[in-house]
mmCIF file of C-alpha atoms and ligand atoms in Angstrom:
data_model
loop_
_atom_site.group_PDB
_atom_site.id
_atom_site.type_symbol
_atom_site.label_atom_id
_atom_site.label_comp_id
_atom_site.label_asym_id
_atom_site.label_seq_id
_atom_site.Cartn_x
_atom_site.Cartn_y
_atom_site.Cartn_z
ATOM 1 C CA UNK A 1003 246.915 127.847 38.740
ATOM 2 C CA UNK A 1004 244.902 126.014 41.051
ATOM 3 C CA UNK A 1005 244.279 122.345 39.169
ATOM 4 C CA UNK A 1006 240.831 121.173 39.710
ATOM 5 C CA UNK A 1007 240.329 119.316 36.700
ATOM 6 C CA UNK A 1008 240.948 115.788 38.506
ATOM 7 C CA UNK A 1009 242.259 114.159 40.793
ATOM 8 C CA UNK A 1010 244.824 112.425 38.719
ATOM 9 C CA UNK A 1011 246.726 115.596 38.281
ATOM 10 C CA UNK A 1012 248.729 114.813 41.506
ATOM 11 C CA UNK A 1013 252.269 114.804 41.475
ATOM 12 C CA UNK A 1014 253.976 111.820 43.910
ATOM 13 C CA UNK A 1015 255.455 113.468 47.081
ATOM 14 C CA UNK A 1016 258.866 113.169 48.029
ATOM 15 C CA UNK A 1017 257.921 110.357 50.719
ATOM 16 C CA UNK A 1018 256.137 108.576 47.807
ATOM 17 C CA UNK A 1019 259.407 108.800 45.678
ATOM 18 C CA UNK A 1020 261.813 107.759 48.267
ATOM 19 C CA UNK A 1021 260.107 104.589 48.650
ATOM 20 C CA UNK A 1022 259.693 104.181 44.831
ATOM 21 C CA UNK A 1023 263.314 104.530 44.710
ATOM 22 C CA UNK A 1024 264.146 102.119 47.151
ATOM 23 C CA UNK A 1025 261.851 99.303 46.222
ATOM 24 C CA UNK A 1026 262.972 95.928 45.973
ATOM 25 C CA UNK A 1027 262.487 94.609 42.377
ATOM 26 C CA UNK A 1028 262.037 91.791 40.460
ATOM 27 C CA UNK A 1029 260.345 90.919 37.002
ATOM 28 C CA UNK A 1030 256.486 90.723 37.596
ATOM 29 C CA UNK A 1031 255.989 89.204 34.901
ATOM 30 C CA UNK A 1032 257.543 86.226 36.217
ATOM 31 C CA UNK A 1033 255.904 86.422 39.913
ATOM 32 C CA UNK A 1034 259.344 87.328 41.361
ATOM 33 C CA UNK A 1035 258.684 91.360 42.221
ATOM 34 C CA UNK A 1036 258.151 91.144 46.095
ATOM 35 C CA UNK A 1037 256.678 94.590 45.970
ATOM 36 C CA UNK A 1038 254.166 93.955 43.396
ATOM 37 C CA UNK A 1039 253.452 90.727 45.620
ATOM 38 C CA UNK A 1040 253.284 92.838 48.501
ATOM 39 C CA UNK A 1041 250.886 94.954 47.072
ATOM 40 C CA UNK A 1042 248.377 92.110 45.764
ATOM 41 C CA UNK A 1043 248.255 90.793 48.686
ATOM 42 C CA UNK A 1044 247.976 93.398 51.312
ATOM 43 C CA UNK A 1045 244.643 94.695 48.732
ATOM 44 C CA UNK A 1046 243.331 91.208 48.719
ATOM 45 C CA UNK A 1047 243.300 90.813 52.476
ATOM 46 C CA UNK A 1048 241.630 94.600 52.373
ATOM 47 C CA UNK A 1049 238.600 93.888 50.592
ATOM 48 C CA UNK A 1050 238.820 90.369 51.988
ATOM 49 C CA UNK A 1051 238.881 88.232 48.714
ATOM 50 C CA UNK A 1052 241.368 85.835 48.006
ATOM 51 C CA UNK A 1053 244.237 87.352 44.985
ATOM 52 C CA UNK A 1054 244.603 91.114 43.486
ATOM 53 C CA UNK A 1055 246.362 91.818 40.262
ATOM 54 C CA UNK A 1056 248.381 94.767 39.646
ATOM 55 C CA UNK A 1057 247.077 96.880 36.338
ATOM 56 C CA UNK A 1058 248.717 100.186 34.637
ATOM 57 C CA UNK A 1059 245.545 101.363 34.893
ATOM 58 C CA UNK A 1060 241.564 101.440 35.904
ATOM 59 C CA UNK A 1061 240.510 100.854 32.422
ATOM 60 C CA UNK A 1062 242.668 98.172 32.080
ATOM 61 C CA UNK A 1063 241.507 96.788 35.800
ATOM 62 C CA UNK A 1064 237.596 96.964 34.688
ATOM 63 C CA UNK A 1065 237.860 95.157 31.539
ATOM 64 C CA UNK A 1066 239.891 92.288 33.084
ATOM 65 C CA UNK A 1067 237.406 92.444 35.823
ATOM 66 C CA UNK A 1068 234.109 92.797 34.270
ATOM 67 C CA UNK A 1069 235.483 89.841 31.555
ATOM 68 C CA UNK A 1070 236.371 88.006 34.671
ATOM 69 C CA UNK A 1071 232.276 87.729 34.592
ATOM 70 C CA UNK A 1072 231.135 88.205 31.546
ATOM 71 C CA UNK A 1073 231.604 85.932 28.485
ATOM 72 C CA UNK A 1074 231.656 87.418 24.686
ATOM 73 C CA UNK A 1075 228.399 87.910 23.351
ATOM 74 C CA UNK A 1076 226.786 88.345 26.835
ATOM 75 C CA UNK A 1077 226.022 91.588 28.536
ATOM 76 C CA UNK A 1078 226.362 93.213 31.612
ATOM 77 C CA UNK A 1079 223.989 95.981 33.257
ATOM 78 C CA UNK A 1080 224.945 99.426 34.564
ATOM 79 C CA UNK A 1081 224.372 102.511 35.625
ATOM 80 C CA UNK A 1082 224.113 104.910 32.371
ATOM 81 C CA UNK A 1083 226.770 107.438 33.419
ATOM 82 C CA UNK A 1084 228.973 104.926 34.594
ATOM 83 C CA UNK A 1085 232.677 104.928 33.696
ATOM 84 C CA UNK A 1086 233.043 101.431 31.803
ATOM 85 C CA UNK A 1087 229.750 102.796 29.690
ATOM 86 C CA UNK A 1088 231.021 106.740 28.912
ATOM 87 C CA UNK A 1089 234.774 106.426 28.896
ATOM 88 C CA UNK A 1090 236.469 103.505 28.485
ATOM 89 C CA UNK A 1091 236.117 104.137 24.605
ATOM 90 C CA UNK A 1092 234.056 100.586 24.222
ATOM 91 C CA UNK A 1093 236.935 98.641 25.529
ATOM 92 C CA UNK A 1094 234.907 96.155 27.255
ATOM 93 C CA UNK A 1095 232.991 95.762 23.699
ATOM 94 C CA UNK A 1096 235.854 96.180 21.447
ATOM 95 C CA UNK A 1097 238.349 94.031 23.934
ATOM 96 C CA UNK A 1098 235.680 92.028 25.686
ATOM 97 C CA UNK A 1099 233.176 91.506 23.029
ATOM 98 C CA UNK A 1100 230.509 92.541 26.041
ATOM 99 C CA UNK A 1101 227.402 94.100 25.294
ATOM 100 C CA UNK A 1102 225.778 96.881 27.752
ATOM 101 C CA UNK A 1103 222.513 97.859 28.864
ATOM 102 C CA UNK A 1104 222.287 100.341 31.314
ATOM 103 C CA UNK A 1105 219.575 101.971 33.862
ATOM 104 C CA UNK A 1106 219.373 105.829 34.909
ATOM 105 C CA UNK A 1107 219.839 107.186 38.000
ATOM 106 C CA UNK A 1108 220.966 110.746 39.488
ATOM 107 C CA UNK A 1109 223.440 109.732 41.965
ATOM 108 C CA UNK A 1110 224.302 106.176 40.118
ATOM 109 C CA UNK A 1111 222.761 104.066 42.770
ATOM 110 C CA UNK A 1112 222.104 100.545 41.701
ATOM 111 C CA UNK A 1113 218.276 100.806 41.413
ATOM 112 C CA UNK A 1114 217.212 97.409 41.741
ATOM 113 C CA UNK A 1115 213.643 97.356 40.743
ATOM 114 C CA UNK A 1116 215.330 98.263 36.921
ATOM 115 C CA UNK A 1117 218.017 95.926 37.136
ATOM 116 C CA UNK A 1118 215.229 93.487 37.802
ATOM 117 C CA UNK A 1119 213.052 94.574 35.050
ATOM 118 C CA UNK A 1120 216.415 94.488 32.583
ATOM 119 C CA UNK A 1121 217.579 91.012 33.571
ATOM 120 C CA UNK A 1122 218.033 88.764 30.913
ATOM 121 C CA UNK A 1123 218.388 85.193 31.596
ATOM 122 C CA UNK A 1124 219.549 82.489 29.873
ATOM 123 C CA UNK A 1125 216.951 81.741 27.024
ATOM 124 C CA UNK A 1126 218.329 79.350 24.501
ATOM 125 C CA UNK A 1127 220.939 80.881 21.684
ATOM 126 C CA UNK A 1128 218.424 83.742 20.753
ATOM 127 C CA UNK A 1129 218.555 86.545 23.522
ATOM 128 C CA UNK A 1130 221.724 88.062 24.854
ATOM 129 C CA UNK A 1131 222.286 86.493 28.338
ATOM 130 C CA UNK A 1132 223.101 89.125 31.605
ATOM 131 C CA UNK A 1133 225.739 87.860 33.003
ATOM 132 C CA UNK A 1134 226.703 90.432 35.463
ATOM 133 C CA UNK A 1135 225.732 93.976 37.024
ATOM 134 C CA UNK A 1136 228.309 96.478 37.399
ATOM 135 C CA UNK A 1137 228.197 99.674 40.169
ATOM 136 C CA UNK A 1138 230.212 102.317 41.178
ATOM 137 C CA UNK A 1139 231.468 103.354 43.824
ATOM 138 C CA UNK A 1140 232.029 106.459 44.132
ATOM 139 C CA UNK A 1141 230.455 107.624 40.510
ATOM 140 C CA UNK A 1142 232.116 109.984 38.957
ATOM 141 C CA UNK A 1143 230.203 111.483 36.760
ATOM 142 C CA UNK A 1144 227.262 111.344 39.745
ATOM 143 C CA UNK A 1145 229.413 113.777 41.616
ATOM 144 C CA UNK A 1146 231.548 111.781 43.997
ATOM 145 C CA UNK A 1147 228.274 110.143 44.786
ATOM 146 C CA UNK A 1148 228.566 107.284 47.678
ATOM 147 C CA UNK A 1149 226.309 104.461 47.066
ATOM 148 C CA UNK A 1150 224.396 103.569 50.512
ATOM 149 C CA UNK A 1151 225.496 99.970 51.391
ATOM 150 C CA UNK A 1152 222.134 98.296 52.173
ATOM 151 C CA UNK A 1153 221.304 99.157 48.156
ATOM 152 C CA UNK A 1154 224.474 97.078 47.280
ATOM 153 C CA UNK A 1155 223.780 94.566 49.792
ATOM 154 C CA UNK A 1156 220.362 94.422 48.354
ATOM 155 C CA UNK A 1157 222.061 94.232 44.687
ATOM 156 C CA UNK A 1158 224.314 91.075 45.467
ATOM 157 C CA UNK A 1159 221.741 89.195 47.576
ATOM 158 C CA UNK A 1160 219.515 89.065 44.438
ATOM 159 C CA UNK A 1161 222.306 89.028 41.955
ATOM 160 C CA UNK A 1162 223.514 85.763 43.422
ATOM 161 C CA UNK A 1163 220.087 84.314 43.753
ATOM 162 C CA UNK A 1164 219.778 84.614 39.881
ATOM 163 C CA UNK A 1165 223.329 83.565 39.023
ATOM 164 C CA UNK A 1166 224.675 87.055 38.056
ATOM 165 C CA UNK A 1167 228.189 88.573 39.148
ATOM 166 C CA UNK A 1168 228.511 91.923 40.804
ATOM 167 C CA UNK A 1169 231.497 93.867 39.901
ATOM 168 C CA UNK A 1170 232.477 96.598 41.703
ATOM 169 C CA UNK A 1171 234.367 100.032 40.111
ATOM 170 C CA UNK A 1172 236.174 100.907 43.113
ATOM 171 C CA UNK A 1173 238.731 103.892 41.971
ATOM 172 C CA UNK A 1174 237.749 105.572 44.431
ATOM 173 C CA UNK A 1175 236.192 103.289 46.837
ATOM 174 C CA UNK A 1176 238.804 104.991 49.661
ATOM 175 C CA UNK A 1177 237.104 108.201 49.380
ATOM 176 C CA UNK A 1178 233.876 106.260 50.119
ATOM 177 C CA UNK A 1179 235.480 104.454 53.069
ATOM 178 C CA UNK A 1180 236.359 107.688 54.470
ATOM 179 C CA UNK A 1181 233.193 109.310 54.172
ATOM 180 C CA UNK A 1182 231.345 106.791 55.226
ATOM 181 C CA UNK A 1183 233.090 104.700 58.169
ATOM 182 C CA UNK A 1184 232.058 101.392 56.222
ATOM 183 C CA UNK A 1185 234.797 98.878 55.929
ATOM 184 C CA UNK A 1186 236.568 98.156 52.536
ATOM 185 C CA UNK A 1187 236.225 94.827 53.553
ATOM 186 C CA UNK A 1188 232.327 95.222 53.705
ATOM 187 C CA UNK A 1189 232.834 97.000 50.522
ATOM 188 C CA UNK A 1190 234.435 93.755 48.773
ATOM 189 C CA UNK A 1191 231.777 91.707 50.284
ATOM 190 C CA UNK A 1192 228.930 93.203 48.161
ATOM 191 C CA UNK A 1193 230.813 92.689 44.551
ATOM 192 C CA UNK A 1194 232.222 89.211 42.960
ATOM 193 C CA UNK A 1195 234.919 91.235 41.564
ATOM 194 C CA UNK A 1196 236.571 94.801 41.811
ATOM 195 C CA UNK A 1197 238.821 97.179 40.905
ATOM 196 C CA UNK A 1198 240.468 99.678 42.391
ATOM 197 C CA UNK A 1199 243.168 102.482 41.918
ATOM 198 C CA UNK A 1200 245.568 104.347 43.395
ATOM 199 C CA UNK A 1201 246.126 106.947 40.714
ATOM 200 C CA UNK A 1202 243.191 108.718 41.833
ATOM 201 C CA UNK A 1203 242.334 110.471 45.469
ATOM 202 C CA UNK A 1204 245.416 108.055 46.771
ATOM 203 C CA UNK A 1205 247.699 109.887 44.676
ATOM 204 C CA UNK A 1206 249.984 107.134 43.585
ATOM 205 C CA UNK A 1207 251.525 107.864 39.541
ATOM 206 C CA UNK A 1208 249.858 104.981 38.402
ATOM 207 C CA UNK A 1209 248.355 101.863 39.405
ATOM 208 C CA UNK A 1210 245.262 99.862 40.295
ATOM 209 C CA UNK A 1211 244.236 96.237 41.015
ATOM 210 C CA UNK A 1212 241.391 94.191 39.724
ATOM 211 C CA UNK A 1213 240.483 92.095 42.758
ATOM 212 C CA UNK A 1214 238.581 88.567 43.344
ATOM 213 C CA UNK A 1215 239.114 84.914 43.845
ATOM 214 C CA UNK A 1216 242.436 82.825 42.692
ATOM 215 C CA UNK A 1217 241.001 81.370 39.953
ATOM 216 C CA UNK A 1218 239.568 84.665 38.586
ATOM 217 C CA UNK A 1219 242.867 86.477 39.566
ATOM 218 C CA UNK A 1220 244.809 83.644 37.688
ATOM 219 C CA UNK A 1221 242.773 83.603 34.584
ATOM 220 C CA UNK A 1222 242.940 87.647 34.530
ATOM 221 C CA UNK A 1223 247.120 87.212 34.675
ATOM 222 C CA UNK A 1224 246.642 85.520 31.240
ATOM 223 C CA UNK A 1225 244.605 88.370 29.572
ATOM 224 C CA UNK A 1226 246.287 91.548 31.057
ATOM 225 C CA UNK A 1227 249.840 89.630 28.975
ATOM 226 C CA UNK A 1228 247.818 89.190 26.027
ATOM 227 C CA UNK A 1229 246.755 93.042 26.055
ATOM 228 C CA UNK A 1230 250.119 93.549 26.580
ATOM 229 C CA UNK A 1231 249.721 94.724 30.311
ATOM 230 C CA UNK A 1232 252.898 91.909 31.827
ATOM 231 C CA UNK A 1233 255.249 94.900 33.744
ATOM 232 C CA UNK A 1234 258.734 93.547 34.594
ATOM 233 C CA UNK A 1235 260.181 95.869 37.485
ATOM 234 C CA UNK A 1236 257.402 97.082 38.340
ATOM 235 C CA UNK A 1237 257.764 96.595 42.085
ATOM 236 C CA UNK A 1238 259.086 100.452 41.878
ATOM 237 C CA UNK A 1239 255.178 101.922 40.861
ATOM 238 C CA UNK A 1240 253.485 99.079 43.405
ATOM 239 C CA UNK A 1241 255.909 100.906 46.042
ATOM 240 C CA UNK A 1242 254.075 104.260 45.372
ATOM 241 C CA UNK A 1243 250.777 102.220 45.922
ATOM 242 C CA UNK A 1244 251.688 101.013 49.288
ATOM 243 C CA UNK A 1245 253.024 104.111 50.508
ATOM 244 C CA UNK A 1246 249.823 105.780 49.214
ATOM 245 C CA UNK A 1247 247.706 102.672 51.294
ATOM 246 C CA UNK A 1248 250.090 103.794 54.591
ATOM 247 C CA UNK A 1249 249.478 107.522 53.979
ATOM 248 C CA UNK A 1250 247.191 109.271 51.952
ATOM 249 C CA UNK A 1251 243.748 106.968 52.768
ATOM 250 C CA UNK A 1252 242.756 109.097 56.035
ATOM 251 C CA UNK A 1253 243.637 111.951 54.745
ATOM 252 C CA UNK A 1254 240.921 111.972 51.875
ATOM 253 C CA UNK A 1255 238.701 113.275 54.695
ATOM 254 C CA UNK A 1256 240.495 116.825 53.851
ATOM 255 C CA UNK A 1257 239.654 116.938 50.258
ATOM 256 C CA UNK A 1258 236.050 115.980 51.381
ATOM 257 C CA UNK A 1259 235.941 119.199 53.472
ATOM 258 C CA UNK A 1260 237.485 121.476 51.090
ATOM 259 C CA UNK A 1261 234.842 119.966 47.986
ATOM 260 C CA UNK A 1262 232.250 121.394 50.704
ATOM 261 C CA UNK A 1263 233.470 124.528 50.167
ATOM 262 C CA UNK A 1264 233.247 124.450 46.964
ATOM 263 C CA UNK A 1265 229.836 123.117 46.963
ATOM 264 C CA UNK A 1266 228.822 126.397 49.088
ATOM 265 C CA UNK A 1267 230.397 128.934 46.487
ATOM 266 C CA UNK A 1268 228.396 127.226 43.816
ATOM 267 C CA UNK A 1269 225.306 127.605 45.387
ATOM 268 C CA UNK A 1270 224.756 123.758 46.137
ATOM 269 C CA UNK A 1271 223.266 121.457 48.753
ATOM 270 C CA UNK A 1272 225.767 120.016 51.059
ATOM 271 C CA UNK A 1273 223.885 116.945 50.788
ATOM 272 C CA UNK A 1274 225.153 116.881 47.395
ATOM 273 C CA UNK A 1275 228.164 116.584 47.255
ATOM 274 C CA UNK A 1276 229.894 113.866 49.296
ATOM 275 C CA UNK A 1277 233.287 112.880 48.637
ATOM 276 C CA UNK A 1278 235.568 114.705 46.754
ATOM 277 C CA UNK A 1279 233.777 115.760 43.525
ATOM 278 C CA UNK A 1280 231.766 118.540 42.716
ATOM 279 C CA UNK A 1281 229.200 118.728 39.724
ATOM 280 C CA UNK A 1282 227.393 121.888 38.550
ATOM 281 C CA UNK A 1283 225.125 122.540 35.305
ATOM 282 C CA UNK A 1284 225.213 125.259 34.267
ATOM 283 C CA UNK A 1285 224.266 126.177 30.556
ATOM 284 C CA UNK A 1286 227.249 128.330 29.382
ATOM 285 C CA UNK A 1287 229.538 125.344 30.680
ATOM 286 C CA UNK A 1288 232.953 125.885 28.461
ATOM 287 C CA UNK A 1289 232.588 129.692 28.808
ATOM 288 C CA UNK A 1290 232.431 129.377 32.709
ATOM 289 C CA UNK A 1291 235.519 126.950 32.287
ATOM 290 C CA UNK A 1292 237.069 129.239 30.382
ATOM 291 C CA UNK A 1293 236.364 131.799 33.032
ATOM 292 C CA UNK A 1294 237.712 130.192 35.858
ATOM 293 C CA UNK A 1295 241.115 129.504 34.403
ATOM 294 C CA UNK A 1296 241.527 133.480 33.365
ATOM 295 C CA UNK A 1297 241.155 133.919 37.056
ATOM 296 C CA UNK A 1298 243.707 130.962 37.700
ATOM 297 C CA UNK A 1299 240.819 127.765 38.683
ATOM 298 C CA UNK A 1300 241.239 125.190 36.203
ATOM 299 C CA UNK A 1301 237.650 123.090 36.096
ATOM 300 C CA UNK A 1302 236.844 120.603 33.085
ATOM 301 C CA UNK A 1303 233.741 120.198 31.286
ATOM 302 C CA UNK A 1304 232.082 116.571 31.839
ATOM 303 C CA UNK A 1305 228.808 116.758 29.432
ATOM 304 C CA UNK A 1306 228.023 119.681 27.051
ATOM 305 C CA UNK A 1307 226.385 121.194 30.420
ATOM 306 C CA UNK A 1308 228.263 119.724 33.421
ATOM 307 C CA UNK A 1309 231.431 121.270 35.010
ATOM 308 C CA UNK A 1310 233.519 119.286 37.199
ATOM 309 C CA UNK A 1311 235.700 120.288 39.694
ATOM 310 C CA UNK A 1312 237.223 117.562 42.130
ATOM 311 C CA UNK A 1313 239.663 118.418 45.306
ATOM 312 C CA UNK A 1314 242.542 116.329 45.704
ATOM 313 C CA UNK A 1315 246.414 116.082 47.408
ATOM 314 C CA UNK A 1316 247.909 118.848 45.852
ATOM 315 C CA UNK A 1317 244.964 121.364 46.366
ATOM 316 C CA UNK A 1318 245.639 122.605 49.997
ATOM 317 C CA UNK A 1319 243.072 124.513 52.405
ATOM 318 C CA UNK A 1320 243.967 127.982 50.990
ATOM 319 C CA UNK A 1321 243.916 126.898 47.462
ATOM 320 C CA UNK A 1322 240.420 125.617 47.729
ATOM 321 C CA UNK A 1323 239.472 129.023 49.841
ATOM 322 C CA UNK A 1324 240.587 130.806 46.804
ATOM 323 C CA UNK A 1325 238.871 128.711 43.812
ATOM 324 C CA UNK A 1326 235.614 128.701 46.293
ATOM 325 C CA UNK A 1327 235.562 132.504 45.769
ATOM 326 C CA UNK A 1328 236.617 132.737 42.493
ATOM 327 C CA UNK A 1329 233.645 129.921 41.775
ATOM 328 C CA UNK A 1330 231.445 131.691 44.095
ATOM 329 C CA UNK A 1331 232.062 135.120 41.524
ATOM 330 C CA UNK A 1332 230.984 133.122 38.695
HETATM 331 C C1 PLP B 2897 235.204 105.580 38.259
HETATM 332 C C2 PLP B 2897 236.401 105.352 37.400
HETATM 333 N N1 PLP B 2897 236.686 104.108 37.009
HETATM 334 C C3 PLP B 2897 237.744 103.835 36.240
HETATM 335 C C4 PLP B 2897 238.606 104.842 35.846
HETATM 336 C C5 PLP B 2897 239.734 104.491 34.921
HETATM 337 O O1 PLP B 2897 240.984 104.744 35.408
HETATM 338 P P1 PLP B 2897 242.227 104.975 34.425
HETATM 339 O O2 PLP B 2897 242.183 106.401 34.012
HETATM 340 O O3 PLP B 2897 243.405 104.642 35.297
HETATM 341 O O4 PLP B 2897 242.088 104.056 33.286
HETATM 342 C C6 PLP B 2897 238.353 106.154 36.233
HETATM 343 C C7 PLP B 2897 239.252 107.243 35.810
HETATM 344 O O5 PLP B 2897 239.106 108.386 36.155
HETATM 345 C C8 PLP B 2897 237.212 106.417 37.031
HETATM 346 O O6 PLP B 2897 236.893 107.660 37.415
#
């Protein structure tokens, strides 16, 4: 069975579990795991803020992040198929006590003459306040889209003139790197706060980082204990992070190429599809799912009439030559 369903299906590689294994430990939750530490700081210096925070998860990295900006009973804008606003189950309501508005666009670019239009400033104890504006990049659900960097640019220079935070979903901000040549570090500059993981394209177990200043860093230490997100030895998951950062970042450029040839087989523009994730509609979406796995391509449905299929470390050249023609039959 060739696994296309996401790129979280990966399994760590024998490299990645030798260094798990020999990770030097300590309890996090005390500050003393020098691989955890390791780990904060090498992403910090990456994106060039000050502090990163190790989470179990993206979820768990956006909600600390986005909360970072935005205060109970104030709002933040995004992109309507973004992740925080279709799957995160209304954590960042239900945890955060955030409200969301969101704009529409097909590739999930921040379209700033509708953030404009939506921004809500602060007007006495009657109207809910915006206090930040939330991208991603990639988007997911978009299709691995990259958002062009002038647009975010654009986005942050006018965010900060009207007192707003940017924050950044960056789980797989690598596979934008890599497609585009930009630096993460250019990246970080166009978002307040981010996150990041390394459970996705990177192909660590588990893992990402909310990233941003000390103080926001500190205060977000506080709140991932209280959801119950303090790890003790936990240096022995950070390890699979690093060794992802050392040697699975460059290599992303592969599963670019071989989401091309999926793109092909399903009839698509190449200009569509520019990182690792494919998106097709196609009206009879669960029967073509079900239809690719009887001839051994698993693909997941991502809307009642949007497939998904997304390329990723354990999907080698011949694997993807093979699901592009079994796609390609369908
Ligand atoms: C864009 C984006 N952000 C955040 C997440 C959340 O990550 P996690 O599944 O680790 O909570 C995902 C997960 O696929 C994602 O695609």
């Amino acid at each position: 069975m060739i696994d296309l369903r996401s790129d979280t299906l990966t399994r760590p590689t024998e490299a990645m579990r030798a260094a798990m294994a020999q990770a030097e430990v300590g309890d996090d939750v005390y500050g003393e795991d020098p691989t955890v530490i390791a780990l904060e700081e090498r992403v910090a210096d990456l994106f060039g803020h000050e502090a990163a925070l190790f989470t179990p998860t993206g979820s768990m990295a956006n909600v600390l992040a986005v909360g970072s900006l935005v205060a109970p009973g104030q709002e933040v804008l995004c992109e309507a198929s973004a992740h925080i606003a279709r799957a995160e189950l209304g954590a960042h309501g239900a945890i955060g006590g955030i409200t969301m508005r969101t704009w529409t666009h097909p590739r999930g670019r921040p379209d700033l003459a509708a953030v404009r239009a939506m921004f809500a400033p602060e007007m006495g104890p009657f109207f809910v306040r915006t206090a930040a504006i939330s991208v991603e990049n990639t988007h997911n659900f978009a299709g691995g889209a990259v958002l062009p960097l002038d647009e975010l640019q654009e986005l942050r220079s006018w965010a900060t003139g009207v007192g707003a935070g940017v924050h950044l979903d960056g789980a797989r901000i690598w596979n934008a790197h890599v497609a585009t040549g930009v630096a993460l570090a250019e990246y970080g500059a166009v978002a307040s706060v981010l996150s990041v993981c390394l459970s996705k394209g990177l192909g660590a177990p588990v893992g990402s980082l909310m990233v941003g200043s000390r103080d926001a860093v500190d205060e977000a230490r506080v709140r991932r204990k209280r959801m119950g997100g303090g790890m003790r030895q936990v240096g022995i998951l950070a390890a699979a992070g690093l060794h992802a950062l050392e040697h699975h970042v460059e290599r992303l450029a592969e599963d670019h190429a071989h989401a091309g040839l999926l793109a092909e087989a399903c009839g698509l523009d190449q200009e569509a599809v520019d990182t690792n994730i494919v998106v097709v509609e196609r009206s009879d979406a669960a029967a073509f799912v079900a239809a690719a796995a009887e001839q051994g391509v698993r693909v997941a449905t991502v809307g009642p009439t949007a497939v998904r299929m997304v390329t990723h470390l354990d999907v080698s050249r011949a694997d993807a030559e093979r699901a592009a023609s079994v796609l390609a039959s369908l």
